[in-house]
C-alpha positions as CSV (number, residue, x, y, z in Angstrom):
1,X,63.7,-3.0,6.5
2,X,64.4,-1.8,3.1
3,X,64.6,2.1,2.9
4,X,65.8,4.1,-0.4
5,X,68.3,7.2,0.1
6,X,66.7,10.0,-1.8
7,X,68.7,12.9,-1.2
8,X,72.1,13.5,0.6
9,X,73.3,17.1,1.8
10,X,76.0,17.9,4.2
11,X,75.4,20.4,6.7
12,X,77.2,22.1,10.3
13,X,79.5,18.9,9.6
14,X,76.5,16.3,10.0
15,X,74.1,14.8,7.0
16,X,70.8,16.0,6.6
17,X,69.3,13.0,3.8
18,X,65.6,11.5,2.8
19,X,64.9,8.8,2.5
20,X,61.4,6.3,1.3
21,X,60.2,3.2,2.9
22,X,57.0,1.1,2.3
23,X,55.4,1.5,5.6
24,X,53.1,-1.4,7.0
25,X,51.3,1.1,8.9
26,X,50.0,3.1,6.5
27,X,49.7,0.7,3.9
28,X,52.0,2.8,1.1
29,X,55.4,4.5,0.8
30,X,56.9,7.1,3.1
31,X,59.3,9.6,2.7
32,X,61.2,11.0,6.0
33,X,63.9,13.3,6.9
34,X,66.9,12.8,9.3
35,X,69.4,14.9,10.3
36,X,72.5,13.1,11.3
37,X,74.9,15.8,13.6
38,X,78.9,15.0,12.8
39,X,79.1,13.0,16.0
40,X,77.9,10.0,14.1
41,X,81.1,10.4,12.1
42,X,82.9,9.9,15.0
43,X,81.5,6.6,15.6
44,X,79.3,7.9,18.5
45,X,75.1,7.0,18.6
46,X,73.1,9.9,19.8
47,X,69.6,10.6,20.8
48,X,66.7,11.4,18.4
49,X,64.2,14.2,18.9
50,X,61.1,13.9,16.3
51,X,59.4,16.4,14.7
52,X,55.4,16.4,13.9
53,X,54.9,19.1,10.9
54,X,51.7,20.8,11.0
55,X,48.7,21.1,8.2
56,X,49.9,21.3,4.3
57,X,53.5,19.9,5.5
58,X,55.8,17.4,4.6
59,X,58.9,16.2,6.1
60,X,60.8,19.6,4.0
61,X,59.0,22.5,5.9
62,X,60.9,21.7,9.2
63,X,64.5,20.8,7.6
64,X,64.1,24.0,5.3
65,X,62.9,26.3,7.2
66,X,63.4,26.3,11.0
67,X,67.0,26.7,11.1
68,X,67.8,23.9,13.7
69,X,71.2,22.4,12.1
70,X,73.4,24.3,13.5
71,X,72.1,23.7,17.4
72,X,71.6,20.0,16.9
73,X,74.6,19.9,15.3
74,X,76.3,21.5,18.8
75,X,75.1,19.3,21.2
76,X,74.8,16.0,19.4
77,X,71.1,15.3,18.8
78,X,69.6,13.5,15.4
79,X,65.7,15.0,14.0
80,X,63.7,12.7,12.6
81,X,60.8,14.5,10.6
82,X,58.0,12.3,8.9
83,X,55.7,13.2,6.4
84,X,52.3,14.0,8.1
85,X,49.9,11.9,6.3
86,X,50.3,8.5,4.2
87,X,50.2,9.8,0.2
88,X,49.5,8.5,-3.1
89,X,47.1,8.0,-6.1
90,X,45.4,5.1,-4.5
91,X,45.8,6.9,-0.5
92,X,42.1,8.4,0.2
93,X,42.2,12.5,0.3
94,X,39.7,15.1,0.5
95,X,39.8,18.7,-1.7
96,X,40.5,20.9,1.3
97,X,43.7,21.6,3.2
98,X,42.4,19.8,6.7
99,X,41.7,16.9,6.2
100,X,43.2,13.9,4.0
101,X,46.4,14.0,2.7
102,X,49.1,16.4,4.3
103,X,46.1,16.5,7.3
104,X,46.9,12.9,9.1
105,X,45.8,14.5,12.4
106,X,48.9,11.8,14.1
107,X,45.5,9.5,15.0
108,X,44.8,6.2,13.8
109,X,41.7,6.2,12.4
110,X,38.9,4.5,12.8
111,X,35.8,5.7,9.8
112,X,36.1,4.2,6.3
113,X,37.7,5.3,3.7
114,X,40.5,6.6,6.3
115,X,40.5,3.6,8.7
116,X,42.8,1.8,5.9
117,X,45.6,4.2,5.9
118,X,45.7,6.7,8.5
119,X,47.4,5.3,11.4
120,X,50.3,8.1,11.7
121,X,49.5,7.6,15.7
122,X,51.3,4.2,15.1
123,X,53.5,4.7,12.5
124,X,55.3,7.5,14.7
125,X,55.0,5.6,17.7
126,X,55.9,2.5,16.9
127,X,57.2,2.2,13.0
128,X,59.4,4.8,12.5
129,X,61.6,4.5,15.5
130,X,61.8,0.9,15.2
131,X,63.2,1.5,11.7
132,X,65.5,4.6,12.5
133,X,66.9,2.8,15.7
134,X,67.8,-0.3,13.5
135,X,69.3,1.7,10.8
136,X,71.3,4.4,11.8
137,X,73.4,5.3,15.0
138,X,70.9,6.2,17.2
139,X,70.2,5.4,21.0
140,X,67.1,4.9,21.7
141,X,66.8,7.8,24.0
142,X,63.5,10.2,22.3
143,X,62.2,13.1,22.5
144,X,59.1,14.5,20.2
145,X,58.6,18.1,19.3
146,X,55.9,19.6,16.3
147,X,53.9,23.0,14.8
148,X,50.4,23.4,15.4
149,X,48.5,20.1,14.3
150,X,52.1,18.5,14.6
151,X,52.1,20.3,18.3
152,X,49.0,18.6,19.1
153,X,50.2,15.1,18.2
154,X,53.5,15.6,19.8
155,X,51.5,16.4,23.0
156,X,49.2,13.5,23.0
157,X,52.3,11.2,22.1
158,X,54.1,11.8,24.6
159,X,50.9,11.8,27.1
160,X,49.5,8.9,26.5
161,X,53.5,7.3,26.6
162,X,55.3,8.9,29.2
163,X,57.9,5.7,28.6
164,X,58.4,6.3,25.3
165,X,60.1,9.7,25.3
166,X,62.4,11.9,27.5
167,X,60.7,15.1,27.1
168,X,58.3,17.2,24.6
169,X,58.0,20.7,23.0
170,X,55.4,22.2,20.8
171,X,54.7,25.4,18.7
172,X,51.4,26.5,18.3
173,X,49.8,23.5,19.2
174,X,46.0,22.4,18.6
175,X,46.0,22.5,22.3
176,X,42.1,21.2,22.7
177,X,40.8,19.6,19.4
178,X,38.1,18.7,20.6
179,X,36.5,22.6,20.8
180,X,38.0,23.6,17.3
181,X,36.8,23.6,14.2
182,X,39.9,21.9,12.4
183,X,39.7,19.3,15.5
184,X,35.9,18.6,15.2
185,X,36.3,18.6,11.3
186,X,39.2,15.9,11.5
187,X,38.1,13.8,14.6
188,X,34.4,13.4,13.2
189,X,35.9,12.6,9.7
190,X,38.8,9.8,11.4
191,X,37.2,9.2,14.6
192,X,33.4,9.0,14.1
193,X,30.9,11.3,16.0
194,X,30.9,9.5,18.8
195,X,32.9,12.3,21.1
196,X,33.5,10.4,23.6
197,X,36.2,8.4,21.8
198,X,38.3,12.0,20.9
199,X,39.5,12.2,24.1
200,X,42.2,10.1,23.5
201,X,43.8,12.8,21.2
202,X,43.0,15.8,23.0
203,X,46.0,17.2,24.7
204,X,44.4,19.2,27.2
205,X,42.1,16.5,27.8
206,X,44.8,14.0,28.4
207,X,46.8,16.3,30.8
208,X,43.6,16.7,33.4
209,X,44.2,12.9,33.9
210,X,47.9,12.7,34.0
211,X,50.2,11.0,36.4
212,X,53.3,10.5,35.4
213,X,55.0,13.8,33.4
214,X,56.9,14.2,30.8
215,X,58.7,17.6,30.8
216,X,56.6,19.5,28.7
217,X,58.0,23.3,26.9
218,X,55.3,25.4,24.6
219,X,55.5,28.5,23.4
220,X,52.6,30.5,21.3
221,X,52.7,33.5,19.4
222,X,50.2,36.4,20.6
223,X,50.0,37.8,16.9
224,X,49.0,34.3,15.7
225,X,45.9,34.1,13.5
226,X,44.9,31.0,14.8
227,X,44.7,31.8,18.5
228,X,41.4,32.4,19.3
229,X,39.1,30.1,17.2
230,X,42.0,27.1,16.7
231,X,45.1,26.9,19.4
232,X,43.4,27.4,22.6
233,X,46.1,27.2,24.9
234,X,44.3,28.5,27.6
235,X,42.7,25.1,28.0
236,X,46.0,23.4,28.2
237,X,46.9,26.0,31.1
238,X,44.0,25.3,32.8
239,X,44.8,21.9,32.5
240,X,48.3,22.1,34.0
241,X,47.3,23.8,37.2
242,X,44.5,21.2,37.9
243,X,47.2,18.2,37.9
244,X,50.5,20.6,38.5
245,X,51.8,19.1,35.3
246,X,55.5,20.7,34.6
247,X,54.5,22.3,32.1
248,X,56.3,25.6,30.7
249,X,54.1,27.9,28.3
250,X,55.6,31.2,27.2
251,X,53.4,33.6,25.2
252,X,55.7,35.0,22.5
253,X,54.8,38.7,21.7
254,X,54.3,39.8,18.1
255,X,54.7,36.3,16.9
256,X,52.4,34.8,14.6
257,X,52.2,31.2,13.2
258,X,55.3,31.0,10.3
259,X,58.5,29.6,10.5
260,X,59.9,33.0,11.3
261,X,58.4,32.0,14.9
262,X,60.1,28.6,15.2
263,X,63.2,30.0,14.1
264,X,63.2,32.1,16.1
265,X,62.8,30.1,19.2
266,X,64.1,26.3,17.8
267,X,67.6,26.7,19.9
268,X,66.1,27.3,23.4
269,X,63.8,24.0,22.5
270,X,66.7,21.8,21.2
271,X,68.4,23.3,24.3
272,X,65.5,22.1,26.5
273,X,65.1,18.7,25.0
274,X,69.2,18.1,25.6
275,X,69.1,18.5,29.3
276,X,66.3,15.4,29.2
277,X,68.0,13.0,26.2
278,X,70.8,13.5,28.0
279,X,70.3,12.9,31.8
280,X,71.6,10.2,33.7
């Protein structure tokens, strides 16, 4: 696979670097992020966690903003962060901020105009790993981590492929689509209005039926805007105690939805995620 370097920066020791590839999942050209720690330099391959960015982001916000260079750096993990919708003059897009472009949802959709580009379910479950594990020194040990809509698809990756990755974390997650506006909005828009096939990408819908766990961390803000009408994590609670999922969700207090929250909190979930990439 062909991929272009776009930007090279050295930091903690490792490489943090963008690059673009034309993507046969999406149908146009990605950009990603990777953050290679300094034990590549030593000729050692090392696990990958990826990270789903939420509603508006690209594959910057995360790199920029969350402050988690210095902890992957420490204990020897790579972050992948893809953009979180395909992009481009010719890409379909709609003039609000949730839905279209920079709102992929991480579904493959099904509804024209979107069916012929937004498969980001795919393209980060299948695509990009296939083309970071053949380019760089990476094992193909995985784990999957995201903000809010990027929480939600994190959730229902790693749900619906419990082979696939190691262990899974999420900030502010879209818990239960399905009952939120910017869910039903999406899902009818991708999906169709046929509710019965949303399901799939419905976290705490997916969790009810689970029987084979990954190890799942969450944590949620109390002061976050978005709690009531759009996160619901209560349902994903609920959810937990009906299949006794291990699932770990703190409730943060005075913490709203911003970066200053995953910040704050991105070490104990790059902690958590190394006890799982790294087990025997």
């Amino acid at each position: 696979m062909t991929i272009e370097n776009l930007s090279s920066n050295k930091s903690f020791d490792g490489w943090h670097k963008q690059y673009r590839h034309q993507s046969d999942s999406l149908g146009c050209a990605m950009r990603f992020a990777i953050y290679l720690p300094p034990q590549v330099s030593n000729g050692q391959r090392v696990p990958v966690l990826y990270w789903l960015s939420g509603l508006t982001c690209t594959d910057e916000n995360f790199m920029n903003k969350a402050g988690a260079h210095r902890v992957a750096a420490e204990l020897g993990i790579a972050i992948v962060a893809p953009d979180t919708s395909p992009r481009g003059e010719d890409i379909p897009d709609d003039d609000s901020y949730d839905l279209g472009q920079g709102a992929g949802f991480y579904v493959n959709a099904s509804e024209s105009p979107w069916n012929q580009h937004y498969h980001m379910y795919d393209y980060v479950l299948n695509e990009l790993p296939a083309l970071i594990e053949s380019v760089f020194p990476v094992t193909d040990q995985r784990s999957i981590a995201g903000h809010s809509m990027g929480g939600h698809g994190a959730l229902v990756l790693a749900l619906r492929n419990s082979d696939r990755y190691q262990s899974v974390s999420a900030f502010s997650p879209i818990s239960n689509p399905v009952n939120c506006p910017w869910g039903k909005k999406a899902f009818t828009a991708y999906l169709g209005k046929d509710t019965s096939r949303w399901a799939d990408y419905d976290a705490s819908m997916l969790l009810r039926e689970s029987r084979r766990f990954v190890p799942a961390l969450v944590d949620q803000g109390d002061a976050d805007n978005f709690l009531t009408e759009q996160l619901h994590p209560e349902a994903l609670m609920t959810a937990a105690e009906i299949t006794n999922y291990p699932l770990e969700l703190n409730f943060r207090q005075g913490y709203d939805h911003s970066y200053y929250f995953i910040s704050s909190f991105i070490e104990s979930h790059l902690r958590f995620h190394q006890k799982h990439l790294f087990k025997e």
